DNA sequence: GCAAAAGTGTTACGATTACACCCATGC
DNA sequence: GCATGGGTGTAATCGTAACACTTTTGC
């Protein structure tokens, strides 16, 4: 049986919160097509490699985030025929959520605020659309999962967690109600016993992520 | 540049509600591998064809549901190296939700209850896992979208819609609270002006789907 | 009349909101 | 002391769950 074969890439939407903005990891293209435009880090899969394995490998090779335990999940697969002008390329996309870390030391790999990527800079292929899907997935998942903590360092305060929600959603949240809700959610946060004054004011308790993956009840975005 | 190429299939999880059960469309394999086992309808993509286009084409060729306007959305992509014993095949999967219709007249294509497929019958490839993902997606989407109506005929009663929820979720719902909630949800249901006594008892209003895609507020499953 | 299913009213409860208020630190 | 942010208490409101009750048909 002879069947058509296509080239298959894995492309990564890697998000973090840094300097009060939601940022994505970008790769500045140094060859045609789309020379000089930003693209998402990614690459071709190998023939003996499962898709999540390829995503982890490319997170190392292209994003410079090796050995970082970050959340990775599959987004959509894009495959309309002319999305790459050279040949038929189908792309399986993955979403990664990372704490605020330096990216690769390569100048080609940079964190950029997603609003800048959406509004101003020239993008390669259909990567703006893929980025938008990743950002929307992240925004939605903060509501009903504990993934906001994936943007935080190992120990963090309730206010730092709240800032993640506020920055990703772009909305202000009441600090007092937020505190009550996240500390009351089952197995979301585990107190470390330490406190910090790094945010100023009265010392705040430090927490680490609990075992919960789903939030009961969910954190709902205002005005929806 | 030489890159590895893989064969790409689109496989379909097509669900309906018939005879009080949630059913999926199955294809009985007539050749090796997995001769005699059930599989999901699907097939290889063509080189000049977008993925959703291939899904629609296969819905016709393999599922026998041409010209039926059913909801179609992408599920995951599966690609671990040995999922097909013959060659590296990556499968992009789609979920389709259909009203209760006869499938193809081909004996090879049959509606089967999903609980039977999960528990008893021999499945080909990893199609049991794909089916499970489709069923879980459908169950989750009934909560916050208007997709339950995709299982109903063009005009339906509130009780018929409720039975869809009850069968897909496997839980009983209070008919009175359900009625209030769905008729109150913004643009979910539009009265046709007609009534029917096909369910017995007092005549029930007939509705068709409104323009809402998201439900505000959502329909929540009991006990979760 | 009686069974069956449609549809409405009502009350109790749980979660969310808005905001008053107190607490513990740095300076 | 005073500014800053951490954290608790409380009352109004909204949505839901449970269930009594009325309505309209077929037989």
PDB file of C-alpha atoms in Angstrom, chain B residues 115-215:
ATOM      1  CA  UNK B 115     -19.823   0.981  27.136  1.00  0.00           C
ATOM      2  CA  UNK B 116     -19.802  -2.239  25.118  1.00  0.00           C
ATOM      3  CA  UNK B 117     -16.801  -1.014  23.145  1.00  0.00           C
ATOM      4  CA  UNK B 118     -14.978  -0.100  26.347  1.00  0.00           C
ATOM      5  CA  UNK B 119     -15.612  -3.322  28.170  1.00  0.00           C
ATOM      6  CA  UNK B 120     -15.945  -6.180  25.794  1.00  0.00           C
ATOM      7  CA  UNK B 121     -15.109  -5.902  22.152  1.00  0.00           C
ATOM      8  CA  UNK B 122     -11.642  -6.229  20.672  1.00  0.00           C
ATOM      9  CA  UNK B 123     -10.323  -2.965  19.349  1.00  0.00           C
ATOM     10  CA  UNK B 124      -7.744  -2.227  16.661  1.00  0.00           C
ATOM     11  CA  UNK B 125      -4.668  -0.053  17.200  1.00  0.00           C
ATOM     12  CA  UNK B 126      -5.137   2.459  20.047  1.00  0.00           C
ATOM     13  CA  UNK B 127      -8.686   3.239  19.034  1.00  0.00           C
ATOM     14  CA  UNK B 128     -10.157   2.413  22.424  1.00  0.00           C
ATOM     15  CA  UNK B 129      -8.051   5.157  23.953  1.00  0.00           C
ATOM     16  CA  UNK B 130      -9.027   7.593  21.214  1.00  0.00           C
ATOM     17  CA  UNK B 131     -12.687   6.730  21.721  1.00  0.00           C
ATOM     18  CA  UNK B 132     -12.325   7.344  25.442  1.00  0.00           C
ATOM     19  CA  UNK B 133     -10.862  10.761  24.791  1.00  0.00           C
ATOM     20  CA  UNK B 134     -13.719  11.611  22.457  1.00  0.00           C
ATOM     21  CA  UNK B 135     -16.329  10.527  24.965  1.00  0.00           C
ATOM     22  CA  UNK B 136     -14.666  12.500  27.732  1.00  0.00           C
ATOM     23  CA  UNK B 137     -14.487  15.590  25.548  1.00  0.00           C
ATOM     24  CA  UNK B 138     -18.166  15.262  24.695  1.00  0.00           C
ATOM     25  CA  UNK B 139     -19.123  14.826  28.360  1.00  0.00           C
ATOM     26  CA  UNK B 140     -17.129  17.876  29.364  1.00  0.00           C
ATOM     27  CA  UNK B 141     -18.442  20.059  26.556  1.00  0.00           C
ATOM     28  CA  UNK B 142     -22.071  19.420  27.450  1.00  0.00           C
ATOM     29  CA  UNK B 143     -21.400  21.388  30.609  1.00  0.00           C
ATOM     30  CA  UNK B 144     -20.387  24.674  29.134  1.00  0.00           C
ATOM     31  CA  UNK B 145     -21.532  24.605  25.504  1.00  0.00           C
ATOM     32  CA  UNK B 146     -24.817  24.097  23.690  1.00  0.00           C
ATOM     33  CA  UNK B 147     -23.541  20.943  21.984  1.00  0.00           C
ATOM     34  CA  UNK B 148     -26.109  18.650  23.590  1.00  0.00           C
ATOM     35  CA  UNK B 149     -28.519  19.942  20.967  1.00  0.00           C
ATOM     36  CA  UNK B 150     -26.215  18.488  18.286  1.00  0.00           C
ATOM     37  CA  UNK B 151     -27.505  15.062  19.372  1.00  0.00           C
ATOM     38  CA  UNK B 152     -31.132  16.110  18.849  1.00  0.00           C
ATOM     39  CA  UNK B 153     -33.288  16.329  15.723  1.00  0.00           C
ATOM     40  CA  UNK B 154     -34.000  19.818  14.334  1.00  0.00           C
ATOM     41  CA  UNK B 155     -37.002  20.285  16.618  1.00  0.00           C
ATOM     42  CA  UNK B 156     -36.966  18.742  20.073  1.00  0.00           C
ATOM     43  CA  UNK B 157     -38.497  19.027  23.510  1.00  0.00           C
ATOM     44  CA  UNK B 158     -36.815  19.951  26.772  1.00  0.00           C
ATOM     45  CA  UNK B 159     -37.292  16.372  27.971  1.00  0.00           C
ATOM     46  CA  UNK B 160     -35.533  14.993  24.889  1.00  0.00           C
ATOM     47  CA  UNK B 161     -32.645  17.349  25.515  1.00  0.00           C
ATOM     48  CA  UNK B 162     -32.572  16.280  29.143  1.00  0.00           C
ATOM     49  CA  UNK B 163     -32.385  12.637  28.131  1.00  0.00           C
ATOM     50  CA  UNK B 164     -29.287  13.457  26.072  1.00  0.00           C
ATOM     51  CA  UNK B 165     -27.594  14.859  29.154  1.00  0.00           C
ATOM     52  CA  UNK B 166     -28.690  11.947  31.292  1.00  0.00           C
ATOM     53  CA  UNK B 167     -27.484   9.325  28.812  1.00  0.00           C
ATOM     54  CA  UNK B 168     -24.171  10.974  27.987  1.00  0.00           C
ATOM     55  CA  UNK B 169     -23.378  11.679  31.635  1.00  0.00           C
ATOM     56  CA  UNK B 170     -25.009   8.551  33.045  1.00  0.00           C
ATOM     57  CA  UNK B 171     -26.747  10.538  35.782  1.00  0.00           C
ATOM     58  CA  UNK B 172     -30.344  11.484  36.529  1.00  0.00           C
ATOM     59  CA  UNK B 173     -31.295  15.154  36.429  1.00  0.00           C
ATOM     60  CA  UNK B 174     -34.248  16.871  38.053  1.00  0.00           C
ATOM     61  CA  UNK B 175     -36.707  17.549  35.198  1.00  0.00           C
ATOM     62  CA  UNK B 176     -38.062  20.699  36.796  1.00  0.00           C
ATOM     63  CA  UNK B 177     -34.776  22.414  37.543  1.00  0.00           C
ATOM     64  CA  UNK B 178     -33.420  21.302  34.166  1.00  0.00           C
ATOM     65  CA  UNK B 179     -36.376  22.845  32.400  1.00  0.00           C
ATOM     66  CA  UNK B 180     -35.973  26.157  34.172  1.00  0.00           C
ATOM     67  CA  UNK B 181     -32.275  26.253  33.519  1.00  0.00           C
ATOM     68  CA  UNK B 182     -32.166  25.469  29.797  1.00  0.00           C
ATOM     69  CA  UNK B 183     -35.149  27.639  28.945  1.00  0.00           C
ATOM     70  CA  UNK B 184     -33.545  30.457  30.908  1.00  0.00           C
ATOM     71  CA  UNK B 185     -30.092  30.168  29.314  1.00  0.00           C
ATOM     72  CA  UNK B 186     -29.431  32.995  26.913  1.00  0.00           C
ATOM     73  CA  UNK B 187     -30.089  32.029  23.259  1.00  0.00           C
ATOM     74  CA  UNK B 188     -29.721  28.301  23.912  1.00  0.00           C
ATOM     75  CA  UNK B 189     -33.246  27.298  22.829  1.00  0.00           C
ATOM     76  CA  UNK B 190     -35.691  29.014  20.484  1.00  0.00           C
ATOM     77  CA  UNK B 191     -39.364  27.964  20.656  1.00  0.00           C
ATOM     78  CA  UNK B 192     -40.761  26.880  17.311  1.00  0.00           C
ATOM     79  CA  UNK B 193     -44.306  27.619  18.446  1.00  0.00           C
ATOM     80  CA  UNK B 194     -45.383  24.010  17.951  1.00  0.00           C
ATOM     81  CA  UNK B 195     -46.040  21.379  20.562  1.00  0.00           C
ATOM     82  CA  UNK B 196     -45.916  17.608  20.569  1.00  0.00           C
ATOM     83  CA  UNK B 197     -47.302  14.799  22.673  1.00  0.00           C
ATOM     84  CA  UNK B 198     -44.848  12.213  21.325  1.00  0.00           C
ATOM     85  CA  UNK B 199     -43.391  11.763  24.807  1.00  0.00           C
ATOM     86  CA  UNK B 200     -46.859  11.249  26.375  1.00  0.00           C
ATOM     87  CA  UNK B 201     -48.550  13.416  28.960  1.00  0.00           C
ATOM     88  CA  UNK B 202     -49.149  17.112  28.621  1.00  0.00           C
ATOM     89  CA  UNK B 203     -48.061  18.571  25.267  1.00  0.00           C
ATOM     90  CA  UNK B 204     -44.504  19.875  25.317  1.00  0.00           C
ATOM     91  CA  UNK B 205     -43.165  22.895  23.492  1.00  0.00           C
ATOM     92  CA  UNK B 206     -40.810  22.207  20.607  1.00  0.00           C
ATOM     93  CA  UNK B 207     -37.528  24.078  20.354  1.00  0.00           C
ATOM     94  CA  UNK B 208     -34.681  24.404  17.931  1.00  0.00           C
ATOM     95  CA  UNK B 209     -31.069  25.343  18.670  1.00  0.00           C
ATOM     96  CA  UNK B 210     -30.441  28.992  19.309  1.00  0.00           C
ATOM     97  CA  UNK B 211     -27.320  30.901  18.372  1.00  0.00           C
ATOM     98  CA  UNK B 212     -25.515  30.437  21.689  1.00  0.00           C
ATOM     99  CA  UNK B 213     -22.392  28.297  21.625  1.00  0.00           C
ATOM    100  CA  UNK B 214     -21.361  28.804  25.221  1.00  0.00           C
ATOM    101  CA  UNK B 215     -23.781  28.330  28.097  1.00  0.00           C
TER     102      UNK B 215
END
